[in-house]
Amino acid sequence: FSNTSVGIAFKADTIVNNANAGEAFFGIADSTMLVAGTGITYAGYSHVGFKIVKTGSVTTLYATQGDTSVTTSSALTTFANEDTVGLFFRTEYFVKSEFFYKVNDGAVSAVTELTTNPPENTADCLMFASTNKSTADYFDLTVGTASYER
């Protein structure tokens, strides 16, 4: 598929137990992309979507994409426990990806466009993944809705 759009909505109300570390990926990826208790490996796997990283008390949302060797990411915003976050991206394989987000009842963000290291058409699996990055913390995000359009 050459042009793909994905919309995802989630509520960050299950980041509990004062989790100090965690990571999640919502998007399209090569079905063999490595997700482990220690983290998510992006480099070497074609992918496009959103990366959520919690370090200490800060949870940061990133736009991310990569071809089969290099990954490019851009920090978009931070959000808090109990926030409801809407995510949307569209991609043209081998060309570029555009990312939008909305937190709670705020306005939809301006577009963030990534053109470096665009995903290749080996990104063929809708993926929702999370990890606690080898900590004793519980890190989870609940996906409320998801849609995919070609």
Coordinates of C-alpha atoms in Angstrom, one line a residue:
F1 CA 0.0 0.0 0.0
S2 CA 1.4 3.4 -1.0
N3 CA -0.8 5.8 1.0
T4 CA -1.9 4.8 4.5
S5 CA -3.8 6.7 7.3
V6 CA -4.1 5.5 10.9
G7 CA -6.1 7.0 13.8
I8 CA -5.6 5.9 17.4
A9 CA -7.2 7.2 20.6
F10 CA -6.0 6.1 24.0
K11 CA -6.4 7.1 27.7
A12 CA -3.2 7.3 29.8
D13 CA -5.0 6.3 32.9
T14 CA -3.2 3.0 33.5
I15 CA 0.2 4.4 34.0
V16 CA 0.1 3.5 37.7
N17 CA 2.3 2.7 40.6
N18 CA 4.3 5.9 39.9
A19 CA 6.0 4.1 37.0
N20 CA 9.4 5.7 36.4
A21 CA 10.2 4.0 33.1
G22 CA 8.2 2.7 30.2
E23 CA 7.9 2.9 26.5
A24 CA 5.1 2.2 24.0
F25 CA 4.7 2.2 20.2
F26 CA 1.4 2.7 18.3
G27 CA 1.7 2.5 14.5
I28 CA 2.6 0.3 11.6
A29 CA 5.8 -1.7 11.6
D30 CA 7.6 -4.7 10.2
S31 CA 6.0 -7.7 11.9
T32 CA 9.4 -8.8 13.2
M33 CA 10.2 -5.5 15.0
L34 CA 11.7 -6.4 18.4
V35 CA 9.6 -5.7 21.5
A36 CA 11.2 -6.9 24.7
G37 CA 11.0 -6.2 28.5
T38 CA 14.1 -4.1 28.0
G39 CA 12.7 -1.8 25.4
I40 CA 11.6 -1.5 21.8
T41 CA 14.2 -1.8 19.0
Y42 CA 13.3 0.6 16.1
A43 CA 16.6 0.7 14.2
G44 CA 16.7 -1.9 11.4
Y45 CA 12.9 -2.2 11.2
S46 CA 10.7 -0.2 8.8
H47 CA 8.0 1.6 10.9
V48 CA 5.9 4.7 11.3
G49 CA 3.8 5.9 14.2
F50 CA 4.0 7.3 17.7
K51 CA 6.5 6.4 20.4
I52 CA 5.6 7.2 24.0
V53 CA 8.5 7.3 26.5
K54 CA 8.2 7.8 30.3
T55 CA 11.3 8.7 32.2
G56 CA 10.8 9.7 35.8
S57 CA 7.6 11.8 36.1
V58 CA 7.7 13.0 32.4
T59 CA 5.8 11.1 29.6
T60 CA 6.8 12.4 26.2
L61 CA 5.0 11.7 22.8
Y62 CA 7.2 11.4 19.7
A63 CA 6.6 11.0 16.0
T64 CA 8.8 8.3 14.7
Q65 CA 9.6 6.7 11.4
G66 CA 12.4 4.6 10.0
D67 CA 13.5 2.7 6.9
T68 CA 15.2 -0.7 7.3
S69 CA 18.3 0.8 8.8
V70 CA 17.9 4.3 10.4
T71 CA 15.2 5.8 12.6
T72 CA 14.1 9.5 12.8
S73 CA 12.0 10.8 15.7
S74 CA 10.7 14.2 16.8
A75 CA 9.3 15.1 20.2
L76 CA 5.8 16.4 20.0
T77 CA 4.4 17.1 23.5
T78 CA 4.3 15.8 27.1
F79 CA 1.2 14.6 28.8
A80 CA 0.0 13.5 32.3
N81 CA -1.6 10.5 33.9
E82 CA -5.4 10.5 33.2
D83 CA -5.0 12.5 29.9
T84 CA -6.9 11.2 26.9
V85 CA -4.7 11.5 23.8
G86 CA -5.8 11.2 20.2
L87 CA -3.2 10.3 17.5
F88 CA -3.3 10.4 13.8
F89 CA -0.7 9.9 11.1
R90 CA -0.6 9.4 7.4
T91 CA 2.3 8.1 5.4
E92 CA 3.5 7.7 1.8
Y93 CA 6.0 4.8 1.9
F94 CA 9.5 5.8 0.7
V95 CA 8.5 9.6 0.8
K96 CA 7.2 11.1 4.1
S97 CA 4.9 10.9 7.0
E98 CA 2.6 13.5 8.7
F99 CA 1.6 13.4 12.4
F100 CA -1.1 15.1 14.4
Y101 CA -2.2 14.7 18.0
K102 CA -4.8 16.0 20.4
V103 CA -4.7 16.0 24.2
N104 CA -8.0 16.0 26.2
D105 CA -10.4 18.6 24.7
G106 CA -7.6 20.7 23.2
A107 CA -7.2 21.6 19.5
V108 CA -5.7 19.2 17.0
S109 CA -2.0 20.0 16.7
A110 CA -0.3 21.5 13.7
V111 CA 1.2 18.9 11.4
T112 CA 4.6 17.5 12.1
E113 CA 6.2 16.2 8.9
L114 CA 9.1 13.7 8.8
T115 CA 10.8 13.2 5.5
T116 CA 14.1 11.7 6.6
N117 CA 14.3 7.8 6.6
P118 CA 10.7 7.3 5.5
P119 CA 9.2 3.8 6.1
E120 CA 9.4 1.2 3.4
N121 CA 6.6 -1.1 2.4
T122 CA 7.9 -3.8 4.7
A123 CA 6.0 -2.0 7.5
D124 CA 3.0 -4.2 7.2
C125 CA 1.6 -4.9 10.7
L126 CA -0.6 -2.6 12.8
M127 CA 1.3 -2.7 16.1
F128 CA 0.4 -1.7 19.7
A129 CA 3.3 -2.5 22.0
S130 CA 4.5 -1.5 25.5
T131 CA 7.3 -2.4 27.9
N132 CA 8.4 -1.4 31.4
K133 CA 12.0 -1.3 30.3
S134 CA 13.2 -3.9 32.8
T135 CA 11.9 -2.0 35.9
A136 CA 9.5 -3.3 38.6
D137 CA 7.0 -0.6 37.5
Y138 CA 3.7 -1.3 35.7
F139 CA 3.5 0.6 32.5
D140 CA 0.5 0.3 30.3
L141 CA -1.6 2.5 28.0
T142 CA -5.2 1.5 27.2
V143 CA -6.2 1.9 23.5
G144 CA -9.8 2.9 23.3
T145 CA -10.2 3.0 19.5
A146 CA -8.1 2.4 16.4
S147 CA -8.8 2.7 12.7
Y148 CA -6.8 2.1 9.6
E149 CA -7.5 3.3 6.1
R150 CA -5.8 2.7 2.7

